[in-house]
Short mmCIF file of C-alpha atoms in Angstrom, two decimals:
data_model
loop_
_atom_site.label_atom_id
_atom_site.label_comp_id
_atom_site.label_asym_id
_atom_site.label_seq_id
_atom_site.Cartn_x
_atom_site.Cartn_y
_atom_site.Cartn_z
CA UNK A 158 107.53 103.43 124.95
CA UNK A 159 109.83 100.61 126.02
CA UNK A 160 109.77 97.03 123.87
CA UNK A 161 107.77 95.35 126.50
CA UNK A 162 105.14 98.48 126.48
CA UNK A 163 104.29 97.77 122.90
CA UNK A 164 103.93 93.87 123.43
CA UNK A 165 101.70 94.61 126.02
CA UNK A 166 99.53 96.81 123.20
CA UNK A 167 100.24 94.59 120.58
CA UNK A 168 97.19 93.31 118.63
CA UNK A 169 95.05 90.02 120.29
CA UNK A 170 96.20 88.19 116.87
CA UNK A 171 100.17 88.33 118.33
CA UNK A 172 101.10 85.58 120.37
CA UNK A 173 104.67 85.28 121.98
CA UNK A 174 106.86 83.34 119.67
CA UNK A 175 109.88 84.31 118.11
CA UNK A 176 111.49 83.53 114.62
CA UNK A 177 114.61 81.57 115.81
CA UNK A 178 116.23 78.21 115.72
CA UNK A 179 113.93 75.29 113.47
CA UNK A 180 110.88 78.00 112.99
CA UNK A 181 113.25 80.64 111.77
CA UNK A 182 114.15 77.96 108.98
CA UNK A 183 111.00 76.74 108.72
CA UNK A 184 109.42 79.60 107.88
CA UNK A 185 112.39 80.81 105.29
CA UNK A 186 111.63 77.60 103.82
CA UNK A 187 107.97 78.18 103.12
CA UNK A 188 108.03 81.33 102.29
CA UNK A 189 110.97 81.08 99.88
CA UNK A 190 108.52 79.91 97.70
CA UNK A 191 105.63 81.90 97.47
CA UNK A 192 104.40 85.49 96.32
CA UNK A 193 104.54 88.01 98.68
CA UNK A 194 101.19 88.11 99.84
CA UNK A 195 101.23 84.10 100.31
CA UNK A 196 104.46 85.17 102.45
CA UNK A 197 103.03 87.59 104.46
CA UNK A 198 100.35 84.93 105.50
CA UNK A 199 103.17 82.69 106.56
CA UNK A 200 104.72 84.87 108.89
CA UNK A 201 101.48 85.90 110.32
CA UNK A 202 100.97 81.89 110.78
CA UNK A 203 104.35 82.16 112.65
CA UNK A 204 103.84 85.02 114.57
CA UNK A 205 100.33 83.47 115.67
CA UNK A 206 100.45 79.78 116.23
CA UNK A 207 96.69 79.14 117.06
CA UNK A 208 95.64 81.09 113.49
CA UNK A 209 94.75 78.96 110.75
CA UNK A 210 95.30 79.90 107.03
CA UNK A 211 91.73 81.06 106.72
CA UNK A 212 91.89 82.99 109.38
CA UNK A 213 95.04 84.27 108.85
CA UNK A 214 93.64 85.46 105.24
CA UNK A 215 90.65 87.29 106.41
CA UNK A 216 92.35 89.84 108.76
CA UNK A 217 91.96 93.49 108.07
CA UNK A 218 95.72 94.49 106.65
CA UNK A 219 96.10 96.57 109.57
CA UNK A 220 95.73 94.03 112.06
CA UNK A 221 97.85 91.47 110.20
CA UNK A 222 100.78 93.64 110.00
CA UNK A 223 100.68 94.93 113.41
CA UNK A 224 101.12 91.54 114.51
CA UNK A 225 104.16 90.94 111.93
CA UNK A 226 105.40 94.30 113.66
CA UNK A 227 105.19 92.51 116.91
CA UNK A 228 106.69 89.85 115.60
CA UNK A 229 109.56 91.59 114.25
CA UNK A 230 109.91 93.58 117.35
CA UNK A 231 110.33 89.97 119.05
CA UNK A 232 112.71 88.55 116.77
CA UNK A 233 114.75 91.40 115.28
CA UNK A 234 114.46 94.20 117.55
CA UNK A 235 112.17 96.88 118.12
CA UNK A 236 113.30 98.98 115.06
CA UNK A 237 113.00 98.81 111.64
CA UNK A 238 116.64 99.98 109.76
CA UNK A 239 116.56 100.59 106.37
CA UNK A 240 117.99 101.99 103.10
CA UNK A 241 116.27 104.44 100.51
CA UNK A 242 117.92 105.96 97.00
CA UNK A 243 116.77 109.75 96.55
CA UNK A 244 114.45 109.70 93.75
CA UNK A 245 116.41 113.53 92.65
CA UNK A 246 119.99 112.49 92.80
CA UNK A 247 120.84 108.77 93.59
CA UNK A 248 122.10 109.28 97.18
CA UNK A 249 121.70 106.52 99.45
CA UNK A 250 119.13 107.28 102.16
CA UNK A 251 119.18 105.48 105.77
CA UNK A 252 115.99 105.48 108.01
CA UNK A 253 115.27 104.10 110.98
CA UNK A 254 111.66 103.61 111.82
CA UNK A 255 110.87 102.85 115.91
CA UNK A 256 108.33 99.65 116.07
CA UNK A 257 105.87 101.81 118.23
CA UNK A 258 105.47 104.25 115.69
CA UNK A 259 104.64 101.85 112.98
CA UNK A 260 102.06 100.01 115.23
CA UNK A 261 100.34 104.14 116.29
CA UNK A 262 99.86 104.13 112.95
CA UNK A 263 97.70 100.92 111.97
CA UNK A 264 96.26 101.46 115.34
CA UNK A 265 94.86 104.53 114.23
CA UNK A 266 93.68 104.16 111.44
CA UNK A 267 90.24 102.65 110.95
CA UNK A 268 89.22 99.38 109.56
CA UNK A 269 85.31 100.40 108.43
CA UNK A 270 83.46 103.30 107.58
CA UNK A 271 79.51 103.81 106.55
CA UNK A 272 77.80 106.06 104.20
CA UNK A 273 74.39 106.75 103.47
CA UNK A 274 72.77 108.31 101.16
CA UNK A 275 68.77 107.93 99.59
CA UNK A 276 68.18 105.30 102.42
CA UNK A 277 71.02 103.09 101.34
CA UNK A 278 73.76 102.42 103.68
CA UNK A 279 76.98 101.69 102.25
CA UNK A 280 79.92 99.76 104.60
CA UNK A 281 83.69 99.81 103.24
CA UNK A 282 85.72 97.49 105.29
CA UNK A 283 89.35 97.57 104.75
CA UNK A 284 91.09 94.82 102.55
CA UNK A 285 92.29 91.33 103.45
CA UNK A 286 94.74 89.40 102.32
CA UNK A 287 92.13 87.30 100.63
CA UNK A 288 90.94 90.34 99.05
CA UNK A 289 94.57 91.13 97.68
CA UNK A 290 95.52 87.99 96.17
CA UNK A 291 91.90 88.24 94.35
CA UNK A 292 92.40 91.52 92.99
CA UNK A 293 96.19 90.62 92.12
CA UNK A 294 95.15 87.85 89.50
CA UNK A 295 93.63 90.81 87.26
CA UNK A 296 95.87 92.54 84.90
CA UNK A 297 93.98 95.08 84.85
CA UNK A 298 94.41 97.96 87.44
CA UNK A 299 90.99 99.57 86.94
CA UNK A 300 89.37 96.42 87.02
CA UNK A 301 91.01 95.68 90.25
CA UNK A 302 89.24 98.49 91.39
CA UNK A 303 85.72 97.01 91.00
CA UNK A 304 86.54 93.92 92.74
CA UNK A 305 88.23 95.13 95.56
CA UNK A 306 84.87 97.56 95.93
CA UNK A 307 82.82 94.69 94.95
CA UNK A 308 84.79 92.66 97.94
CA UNK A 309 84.74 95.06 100.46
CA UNK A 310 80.98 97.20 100.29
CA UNK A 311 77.78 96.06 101.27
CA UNK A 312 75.09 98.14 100.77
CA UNK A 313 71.60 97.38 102.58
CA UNK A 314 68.43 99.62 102.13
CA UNK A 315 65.92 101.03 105.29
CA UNK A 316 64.68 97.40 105.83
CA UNK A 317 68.46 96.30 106.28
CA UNK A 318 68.22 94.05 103.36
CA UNK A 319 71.55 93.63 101.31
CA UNK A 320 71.08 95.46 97.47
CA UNK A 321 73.26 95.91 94.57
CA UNK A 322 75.88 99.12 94.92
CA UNK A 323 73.76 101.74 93.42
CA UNK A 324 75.42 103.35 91.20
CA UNK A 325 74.60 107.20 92.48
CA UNK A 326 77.69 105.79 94.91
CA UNK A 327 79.63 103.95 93.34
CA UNK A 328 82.27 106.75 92.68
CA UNK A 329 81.76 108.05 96.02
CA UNK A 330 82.42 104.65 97.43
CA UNK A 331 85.53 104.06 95.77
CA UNK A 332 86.87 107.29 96.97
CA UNK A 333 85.89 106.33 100.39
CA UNK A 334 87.71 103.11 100.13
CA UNK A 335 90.66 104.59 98.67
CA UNK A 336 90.98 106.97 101.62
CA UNK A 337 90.55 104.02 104.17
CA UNK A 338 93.71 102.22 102.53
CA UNK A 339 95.62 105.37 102.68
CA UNK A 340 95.40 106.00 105.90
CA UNK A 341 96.54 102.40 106.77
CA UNK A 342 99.60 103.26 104.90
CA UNK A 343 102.99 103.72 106.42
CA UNK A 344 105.18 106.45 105.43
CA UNK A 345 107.97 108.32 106.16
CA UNK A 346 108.80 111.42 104.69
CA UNK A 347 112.99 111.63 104.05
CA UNK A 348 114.51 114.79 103.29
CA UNK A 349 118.01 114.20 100.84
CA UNK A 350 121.57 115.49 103.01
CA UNK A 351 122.77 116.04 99.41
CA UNK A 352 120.12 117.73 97.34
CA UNK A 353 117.55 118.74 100.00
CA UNK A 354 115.01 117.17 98.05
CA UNK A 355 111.57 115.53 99.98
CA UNK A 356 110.12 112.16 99.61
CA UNK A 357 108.09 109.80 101.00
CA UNK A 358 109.08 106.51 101.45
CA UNK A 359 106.27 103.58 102.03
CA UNK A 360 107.09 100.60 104.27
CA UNK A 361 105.75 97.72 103.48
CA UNK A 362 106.16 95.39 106.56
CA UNK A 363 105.33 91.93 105.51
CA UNK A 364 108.52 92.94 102.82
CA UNK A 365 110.34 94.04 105.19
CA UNK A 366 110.06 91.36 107.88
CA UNK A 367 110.92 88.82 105.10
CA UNK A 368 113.69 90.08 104.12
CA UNK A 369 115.12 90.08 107.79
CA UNK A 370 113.89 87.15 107.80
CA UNK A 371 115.15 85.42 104.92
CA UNK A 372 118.64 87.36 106.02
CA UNK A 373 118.83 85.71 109.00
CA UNK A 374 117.99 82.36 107.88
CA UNK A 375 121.30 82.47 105.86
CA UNK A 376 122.88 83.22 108.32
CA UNK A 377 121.87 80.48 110.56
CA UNK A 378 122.77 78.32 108.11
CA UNK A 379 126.21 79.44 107.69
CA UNK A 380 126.74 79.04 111.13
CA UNK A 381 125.40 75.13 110.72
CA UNK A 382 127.54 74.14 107.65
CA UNK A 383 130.48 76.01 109.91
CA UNK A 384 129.62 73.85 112.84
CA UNK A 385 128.48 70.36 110.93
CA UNK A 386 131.44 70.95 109.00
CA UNK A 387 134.39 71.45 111.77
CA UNK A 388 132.49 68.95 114.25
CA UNK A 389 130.04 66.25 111.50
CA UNK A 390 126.98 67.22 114.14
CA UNK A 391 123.69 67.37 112.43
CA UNK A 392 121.52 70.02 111.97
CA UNK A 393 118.95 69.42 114.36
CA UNK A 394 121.97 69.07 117.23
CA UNK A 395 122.93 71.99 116.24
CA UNK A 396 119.47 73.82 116.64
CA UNK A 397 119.09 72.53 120.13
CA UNK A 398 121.87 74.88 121.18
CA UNK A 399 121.49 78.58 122.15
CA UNK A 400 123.10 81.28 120.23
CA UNK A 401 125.61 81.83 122.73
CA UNK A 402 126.73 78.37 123.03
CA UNK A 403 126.78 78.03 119.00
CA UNK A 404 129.09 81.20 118.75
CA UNK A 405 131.26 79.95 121.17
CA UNK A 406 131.72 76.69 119.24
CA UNK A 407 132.15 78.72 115.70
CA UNK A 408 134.96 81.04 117.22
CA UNK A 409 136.86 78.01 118.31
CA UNK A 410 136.15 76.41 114.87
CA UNK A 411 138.06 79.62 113.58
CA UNK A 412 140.73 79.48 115.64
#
């Protein structure tokens, strides 16, 4: 599948901008601050204009990072390059993970699933971003557990009236919801070149497209102190110009 294939499938939530110039910064400079799931809203913001913060918040984690992998495939290129260390020996593992094949895989996997059982019916939808950040301010991981569950069932009887989770399900329930979340997982399996040992490595994208993205916004600035530096024009000025034109300028800063 060629780049502009996958934009074509990308998901309705993607929109067509790219993370350069004033938004690259802009959005380095927001997110600098924040945790990582506040981050991962921010891009999403920038990768979809129109999408308020509510919004943004409430979208199943499969659909929000398939629009961050569209976004990276925009701005950074339709791969995703990265480094692993061998959990057996220490050796330093390089992957590269096609775009395409990270968006198959939150494509695939589903964002709801129903069971019944003694004329209950029981829907698990998969986690939000909202959901995350609620379950993130417990300390305690079993406790996160509950919420999440709490967050994402609703049970209704035959009349299709909502009831508490019975709790003849409630195990079953959180089993079901685990599996949902694991198949929205991305993973690679990496086999060692120096001890043949097996792992599987887990990308998480909103990570990963902030650190390109916070990469890249140093170097943009570089290239403006280089430039407001050797010529005093301002940073703005210096946004306005194109990447070629701004590399042209730096390499006869250098000399």
């Amino acid at each position: 599948m060629e780049e502009e294939d996958f934009h074509e499938r990308r998901s309705p939530a993607a929109s067509e901008s790219r993370l350069t110039g004033g938004m690259l910064l802009e959005a380095w400079e927001r997110g600098a601050g924040e945790p990582p799931l506040a981050r991962a809203r921010t891009l999403l913001r920038a990768a979809c204009p129109g999408r308020d913060a509510e919004d943004a918040a409430a979208l199943p984690l499969t659909q929000r990072d398939h629009a961050l992998v569209a976004l990276h495939a925009r701005s950074f290129g339709p791969a995703f390059s990265a480094v692993a260390t061998c959990e057996s020996c220490g050796e330093r593992l390089e992957f590269i993970l096609p775009a395409q094949q990270v968006a198959g895989v939150l494509q695939a996997a589903d964002v709801d699933c129903t069971v019944e059982r003694d004329s209950i019916r029981l829907r698990l939808r998969l986690a939000n971003t909202s959901d995350l950040a609620a379950v993130a301010a417990l300390p305690d991981a079993e406790a996160a557990r509950w919420l999440l569950l709490a967050r994402c069932a609703e049970a209704v009887d035959g009349d299709g009236r909502s009831v508490p989770l019975p709790e003849s399900l409630r195990e079953t329930a959180l089993e079901r919801l685990d599996a949902l979340h694991e198949a929205a997982e991305v993973a690679l399996a990496l086999g060692c070149p120096a001890c043949d040992a097996r792992q599987a490595v887990h990308l998480d994208v909103g990570a990963f497209l902030w650190a390109e993205v916070r990469n890249a916004a140093q170097r943009l600035l570089d290239e403006i102190h280089e430039l407001a530096w050797a010529y005093g024009w301002s940073e703005s000025a210096i946004l306005k110009m194109g990447a070629a034109r701004r590399q042209a300028y730096l390499e006869r800063a250098r000399g």
